[in-house]
Short mmCIF file of C-alpha atoms in Angstrom, two decimals:
data_model
loop_
_atom_site.label_atom_id
_atom_site.label_comp_id
_atom_site.label_asym_id
_atom_site.label_seq_id
_atom_site.Cartn_x
_atom_site.Cartn_y
_atom_site.Cartn_z
CA UNK D 1 -9.55 -12.40 18.56
CA UNK D 2 -12.37 -8.96 18.61
CA UNK D 3 -14.45 -7.98 15.92
CA UNK D 4 -14.94 -4.40 15.61
CA UNK D 5 -17.31 -2.07 13.41
CA UNK D 6 -17.58 1.11 16.23
CA UNK D 7 -15.40 3.66 16.01
CA UNK D 8 -16.28 4.03 20.46
CA UNK D 9 -15.30 -0.07 20.66
CA UNK D 10 -12.05 0.37 19.13
CA UNK D 11 -11.46 3.49 20.89
CA UNK D 12 -12.99 1.74 24.39
CA UNK D 13 -10.79 -1.03 23.67
CA UNK D 14 -7.34 0.98 23.07
CA UNK D 15 -8.11 3.27 26.00
CA UNK D 16 -8.68 0.31 28.09
CA UNK D 17 -4.54 -1.94 26.61
CA UNK D 18 -3.22 2.12 26.79
CA UNK D 19 -3.90 1.37 30.92
CA UNK D 20 -2.32 -1.66 30.89
CA UNK D 21 0.69 -0.06 29.62
CA UNK D 22 0.43 -1.93 26.61
CA UNK D 23 2.10 -1.79 23.17
CA UNK D 24 -0.29 -1.42 20.40
CA UNK D 25 0.91 -1.95 16.53
CA UNK D 26 -2.07 -1.12 13.66
CA UNK D 27 -2.09 -2.82 10.64
CA UNK D 28 -3.94 -0.66 8.37
CA UNK D 29 -5.56 -3.29 4.47
CA UNK D 30 -8.94 -2.85 2.42
CA UNK D 31 -9.68 -6.40 3.08
CA UNK D 32 -8.97 -9.90 0.19
CA UNK D 33 -6.05 -10.15 2.48
CA UNK D 34 -3.76 -12.31 1.18
CA UNK D 35 0.55 -13.21 2.55
CA UNK D 36 1.42 -9.63 1.63
CA UNK D 37 -0.93 -8.57 4.58
CA UNK D 38 -0.08 -11.90 6.94
CA UNK D 39 3.96 -10.92 5.84
CA UNK D 40 2.91 -7.30 8.36
CA UNK D 41 0.48 -8.78 10.90
CA UNK D 42 2.69 -11.22 11.50
CA UNK D 43 5.79 -8.19 11.88
CA UNK D 44 3.29 -6.00 13.79
CA UNK D 45 2.59 -9.22 16.35
CA UNK D 46 6.82 -9.95 16.93
CA UNK D 47 6.61 -5.90 17.83
CA UNK D 48 3.66 -5.25 19.72
CA UNK D 49 1.57 -6.70 22.84
CA UNK D 50 -1.32 -6.15 20.96
CA UNK D 51 -2.78 -6.05 17.39
CA UNK D 52 -5.99 -4.56 15.33
CA UNK D 53 -6.27 -4.70 11.76
CA UNK D 54 -8.14 -2.81 10.08
CA UNK D 55 -10.69 -4.35 6.98
CA UNK D 56 -12.21 -0.91 5.43
CA UNK D 57 -12.11 -0.92 1.63
CA UNK D 58 -11.92 3.35 1.61
CA UNK D 59 -14.50 4.90 -0.96
CA UNK D 60 -12.89 7.94 -0.91
CA UNK D 61 -10.14 7.18 -2.25
CA UNK D 62 -11.56 5.74 -6.02
CA UNK D 63 -12.25 7.20 -8.38
CA UNK D 64 -15.81 7.47 -10.52
CA UNK D 65 -14.34 5.03 -12.97
CA UNK D 66 -11.80 2.83 -10.85
CA UNK D 67 -13.16 -0.46 -9.52
CA UNK D 68 -14.67 0.48 -5.42
CA UNK D 69 -18.17 -2.33 -6.47
CA UNK D 70 -15.93 -5.14 -7.44
CA UNK D 71 -13.30 -4.84 -5.40
CA UNK D 72 -12.90 -8.49 -3.96
CA UNK D 73 -13.38 -8.88 -0.70
CA UNK D 74 -14.08 -12.00 1.59
CA UNK D 75 -14.30 -11.20 5.10
CA UNK D 76 -14.69 -14.58 6.34
CA UNK D 77 -11.04 -15.55 5.02
CA UNK D 78 -10.00 -11.75 6.11
CA UNK D 79 -10.64 -12.99 9.87
CA UNK D 80 -9.46 -16.84 9.89
CA UNK D 81 -5.95 -15.01 8.99
CA UNK D 82 -5.87 -12.36 11.63
CA UNK D 83 -6.81 -15.06 13.21
CA UNK D 84 -4.43 -17.58 12.45
CA UNK D 85 -1.61 -14.83 12.68
CA UNK D 86 -2.82 -14.17 16.38
CA UNK D 87 -3.86 -10.34 15.56
CA UNK D 88 -5.09 -8.74 18.39
CA UNK D 89 -8.13 -6.49 17.16
CA UNK D 90 -10.13 -6.51 13.07
CA UNK D 91 -12.06 -2.96 12.97
CA UNK D 92 -14.30 -3.27 10.26
CA UNK D 93 -16.64 -0.17 9.67
CA UNK D 94 -19.69 1.08 6.89
CA UNK D 95 -18.26 3.41 4.94
CA UNK D 96 -21.38 5.64 7.16
CA UNK D 97 -18.94 4.53 10.45
CA UNK D 98 -15.96 6.28 9.07
CA UNK D 99 -17.92 9.33 6.94
CA UNK D 100 -20.70 10.77 8.22
CA UNK D 101 -23.02 12.45 5.94
CA UNK D 102 -22.04 16.42 6.42
CA UNK D 103 -18.41 15.00 6.06
CA UNK D 104 -16.15 17.54 5.11
CA UNK D 105 -12.52 17.68 5.67
CA UNK D 106 -9.51 15.76 4.05
CA UNK D 107 -6.04 15.05 4.56
CA UNK D 108 -4.02 16.83 1.29
CA UNK D 109 -0.38 16.65 0.33
CA UNK D 110 1.90 18.73 -2.35
CA UNK D 111 5.11 16.83 -3.64
CA UNK D 112 5.26 13.34 -2.74
CA UNK D 113 1.75 12.92 -5.01
CA UNK D 114 2.33 15.02 -7.66
CA UNK D 115 4.34 11.72 -9.27
CA UNK D 116 4.22 7.71 -10.41
CA UNK D 117 -0.05 6.69 -8.99
CA UNK D 118 -0.22 9.76 -8.13
CA UNK D 119 -0.33 11.66 -11.13
CA UNK D 120 -2.67 9.11 -12.72
CA UNK D 121 -4.88 8.88 -9.83
CA UNK D 122 -5.01 12.15 -8.79
CA UNK D 123 -7.81 12.22 -6.02
CA UNK D 124 -5.93 9.01 -4.37
CA UNK D 125 -3.79 10.25 -1.57
CA UNK D 126 -5.73 12.45 -0.87
CA UNK D 127 -8.22 9.47 0.11
CA UNK D 128 -5.23 7.25 1.53
CA UNK D 129 -4.47 10.25 3.74
CA UNK D 130 -7.25 11.57 5.50
CA UNK D 131 -8.53 7.39 6.87
CA UNK D 132 -5.39 6.35 7.83
CA UNK D 133 -5.20 9.07 9.89
CA UNK D 134 -8.27 9.04 10.98
CA UNK D 135 -7.30 4.92 11.38
CA UNK D 136 -4.64 6.78 13.96
CA UNK D 137 -6.90 8.41 15.64
CA UNK D 138 -8.75 5.79 16.62
CA UNK D 139 -6.29 2.67 17.28
CA UNK D 140 -3.97 4.79 18.91
CA UNK D 141 -0.43 2.91 18.09
CA UNK D 142 2.88 2.65 18.84
CA UNK D 143 3.76 1.73 15.24
CA UNK D 144 1.96 0.54 12.04
CA UNK D 145 2.73 -1.16 9.11
CA UNK D 146 2.99 -1.17 5.56
CA UNK D 147 3.97 -2.98 3.12
CA UNK D 148 6.58 -1.43 -0.07
CA UNK D 149 4.33 -3.17 -2.85
CA UNK D 150 2.93 0.11 -1.71
CA UNK D 151 6.02 2.77 -2.04
CA UNK D 152 4.55 5.35 -2.93
CA UNK D 153 1.91 5.07 -0.16
CA UNK D 154 4.31 4.15 2.14
CA UNK D 155 6.21 7.94 1.37
CA UNK D 156 2.86 9.87 1.54
CA UNK D 157 2.40 8.75 5.12
CA UNK D 158 5.70 8.73 6.68
CA UNK D 159 6.02 12.03 5.04
CA UNK D 160 2.78 12.95 6.83
CA UNK D 161 3.44 11.80 10.16
CA UNK D 162 6.65 13.99 10.08
CA UNK D 163 4.68 17.13 8.46
CA UNK D 164 2.19 16.65 10.84
CA UNK D 165 3.87 16.23 14.62
CA UNK D 166 1.92 11.81 14.74
CA UNK D 167 3.03 9.86 17.73
CA UNK D 168 4.03 6.99 15.84
CA UNK D 169 6.37 5.62 14.33
CA UNK D 170 5.74 4.01 10.64
CA UNK D 171 7.55 0.37 9.57
CA UNK D 172 7.72 -0.47 5.77
CA UNK D 173 8.01 -4.13 5.15
CA UNK D 174 9.33 -6.09 1.97
CA UNK D 175 6.89 -6.95 -0.80
CA UNK D 176 6.01 -11.16 -0.67
CA UNK D 177 6.31 -12.28 -4.44
CA UNK D 178 4.31 -15.43 -6.02
CA UNK D 179 6.91 -18.96 -6.68
CA UNK D 180 6.94 -17.17 -9.86
CA UNK D 181 7.16 -13.73 -9.05
CA UNK D 182 4.60 -11.63 -9.54
CA UNK D 183 3.78 -9.39 -6.40
CA UNK D 184 1.44 -10.65 -4.47
CA UNK D 185 -2.22 -7.68 -5.09
CA UNK D 186 -5.66 -8.05 -4.54
CA UNK D 187 -6.25 -7.65 -7.38
CA UNK D 188 -4.14 -10.16 -8.98
CA UNK D 189 -8.00 -11.73 -8.83
CA UNK D 190 -9.11 -9.99 -11.53
CA UNK D 191 -6.87 -11.83 -14.37
CA UNK D 192 -7.46 -14.43 -16.26
CA UNK D 193 -5.77 -17.48 -17.20
CA UNK D 194 -3.38 -16.39 -19.67
CA UNK D 195 -3.63 -12.47 -18.34
CA UNK D 196 -2.49 -14.01 -15.18
CA UNK D 197 1.18 -15.41 -17.45
CA UNK D 198 1.26 -12.18 -18.96
CA UNK D 199 1.15 -10.15 -15.74
CA UNK D 200 4.68 -12.01 -15.65
CA UNK D 201 6.29 -8.83 -17.61
CA UNK D 202 6.63 -6.68 -14.07
CA UNK D 203 8.26 -8.83 -11.68
CA UNK D 204 11.13 -9.68 -14.72
CA UNK D 205 10.99 -6.07 -15.72
CA UNK D 206 11.30 -5.23 -11.95
CA UNK D 207 14.55 -7.93 -11.54
CA UNK D 208 16.03 -6.51 -15.20
CA UNK D 209 16.11 -2.98 -13.82
CA UNK D 210 17.68 -4.03 -10.55
CA UNK D 211 20.53 -6.29 -11.96
CA UNK D 212 21.52 -2.49 -14.24
CA UNK D 213 21.53 -1.15 -10.66
CA UNK D 214 23.80 -3.43 -9.39
CA UNK D 215 26.44 -3.99 -12.17
CA UNK D 216 26.68 -0.40 -11.52
CA UNK D 217 24.85 1.57 -14.64
CA UNK D 218 23.82 4.48 -12.97
CA UNK D 219 22.18 6.17 -16.60
CA UNK D 220 18.97 6.36 -15.50
CA UNK D 221 17.32 6.06 -18.41
CA UNK D 222 19.26 3.44 -20.27
CA UNK D 223 17.53 1.01 -16.67
CA UNK D 224 14.34 2.75 -18.07
CA UNK D 225 14.18 1.88 -21.07
CA UNK D 226 15.80 -1.39 -20.82
CA UNK D 227 11.99 -2.07 -18.54
CA UNK D 228 9.93 -1.11 -21.33
CA UNK D 229 10.70 -3.04 -23.89
CA UNK D 230 9.98 -6.04 -21.08
CA UNK D 231 6.83 -5.01 -20.25
CA UNK D 232 5.70 -4.44 -24.49
CA UNK D 233 6.74 -7.18 -24.94
CA UNK D 234 3.53 -8.39 -24.42
CA UNK D 235 0.36 -7.58 -26.36
CA UNK D 236 -2.07 -7.35 -23.37
CA UNK D 237 0.60 -5.02 -20.90
CA UNK D 238 -0.18 -1.26 -21.29
CA UNK D 239 2.48 1.31 -19.29
CA UNK D 240 1.05 3.66 -17.33
CA UNK D 241 4.73 4.78 -15.83
CA UNK D 242 7.61 3.19 -15.93
CA UNK D 243 10.24 5.85 -13.42
CA UNK D 244 12.75 6.47 -11.31
CA UNK D 245 12.15 8.94 -8.47
CA UNK D 246 14.48 9.40 -5.40
CA UNK D 247 12.96 7.79 -2.21
CA UNK D 248 12.69 10.45 -0.13
CA UNK D 249 11.06 12.84 -1.93
CA UNK D 250 9.50 11.15 -4.91
CA UNK D 251 10.74 14.08 -7.42
CA UNK D 252 12.18 12.51 -10.57
CA UNK D 253 15.83 11.84 -10.83
CA UNK D 254 17.74 9.83 -13.10
CA UNK D 255 21.04 10.07 -12.31
CA UNK D 256 21.92 7.05 -9.54
CA UNK D 257 24.08 9.52 -6.91
CA UNK D 258 21.30 9.30 -4.03
CA UNK D 259 19.16 6.85 -2.64
CA UNK D 260 15.88 5.82 -5.84
CA UNK D 261 12.71 4.60 -5.68
CA UNK D 262 12.26 2.80 -9.09
CA UNK D 263 8.65 2.04 -9.79
CA UNK D 264 5.44 0.55 -12.58
CA UNK D 265 1.78 1.00 -13.13
CA UNK D 266 1.26 -1.30 -15.69
CA UNK D 267 -2.60 -2.13 -17.00
CA UNK D 268 -3.12 -6.28 -17.96
CA UNK D 269 -5.37 -6.32 -19.46
CA UNK D 270 -8.77 -4.54 -17.74
CA UNK D 271 -6.56 -4.66 -14.77
CA UNK D 272 -3.54 -2.22 -13.23
CA UNK D 273 -0.72 -3.74 -11.08
CA UNK D 274 1.85 -1.99 -9.27
CA UNK D 275 5.40 -3.08 -8.77
CA UNK D 276 9.32 -1.47 -7.56
CA UNK D 277 12.10 -2.38 -6.09
CA UNK D 278 14.19 0.49 -3.98
CA UNK D 279 18.04 0.66 -5.13
CA UNK D 280 20.16 2.13 -1.64
CA UNK D 281 23.72 3.71 -2.83
#
């Protein structure tokens, strides 16, 4: 497995692979990899000749009050997981490599970024779209793999690729959960033992909402109220949002007459966690 820190180094290697007619998969990550990330790499390895995993904590998707400096990092462990999963190359640039001192070009998106995480983190998706665009230009993948846990991000990237006519297939992969149901996340490491137990209200609310829709309930507001009650049963939980939106456009939509995304963001103590499910009519 190759470890590369420079843009030009990755481009040079990708060009060599392309000259051999090999297909390339890309798994963009911010590191501190877990089984959820490994499931993306496994899928990419199964569908491509070579797989690039980026490990980069992207500073421009963090607001000044967010956890950029404290975001968990363990590059040695990340490399072990990537090698075990048979990734071909790990791209691990520093911020200066990705953003020159006079960097001034960003990718903005309207509509799809206005609700859910985009509403409470208004600068977030500008940073996500910009860095993913750069990674596509650097790694030139045939396919790129994103987890459904960040469902709005998946929808945003798909829209960016469609709108800008990018020549890459976006592959969404299922949420990977702990044995007790909690969605795997690098931020789970922030939780104390008490908070870890309290965090289960997220997955309990998600499972309840899904169960209600599968039983035939089509009133989205009724579903969301039941989910909120479950979340607020924990005194450690503070709701950022509990919402239902159209899956393709991320527009608020409380009638289940089309594919919908039911998504939640909840603070457990000081840690913001997200979870969701997609319901196809």
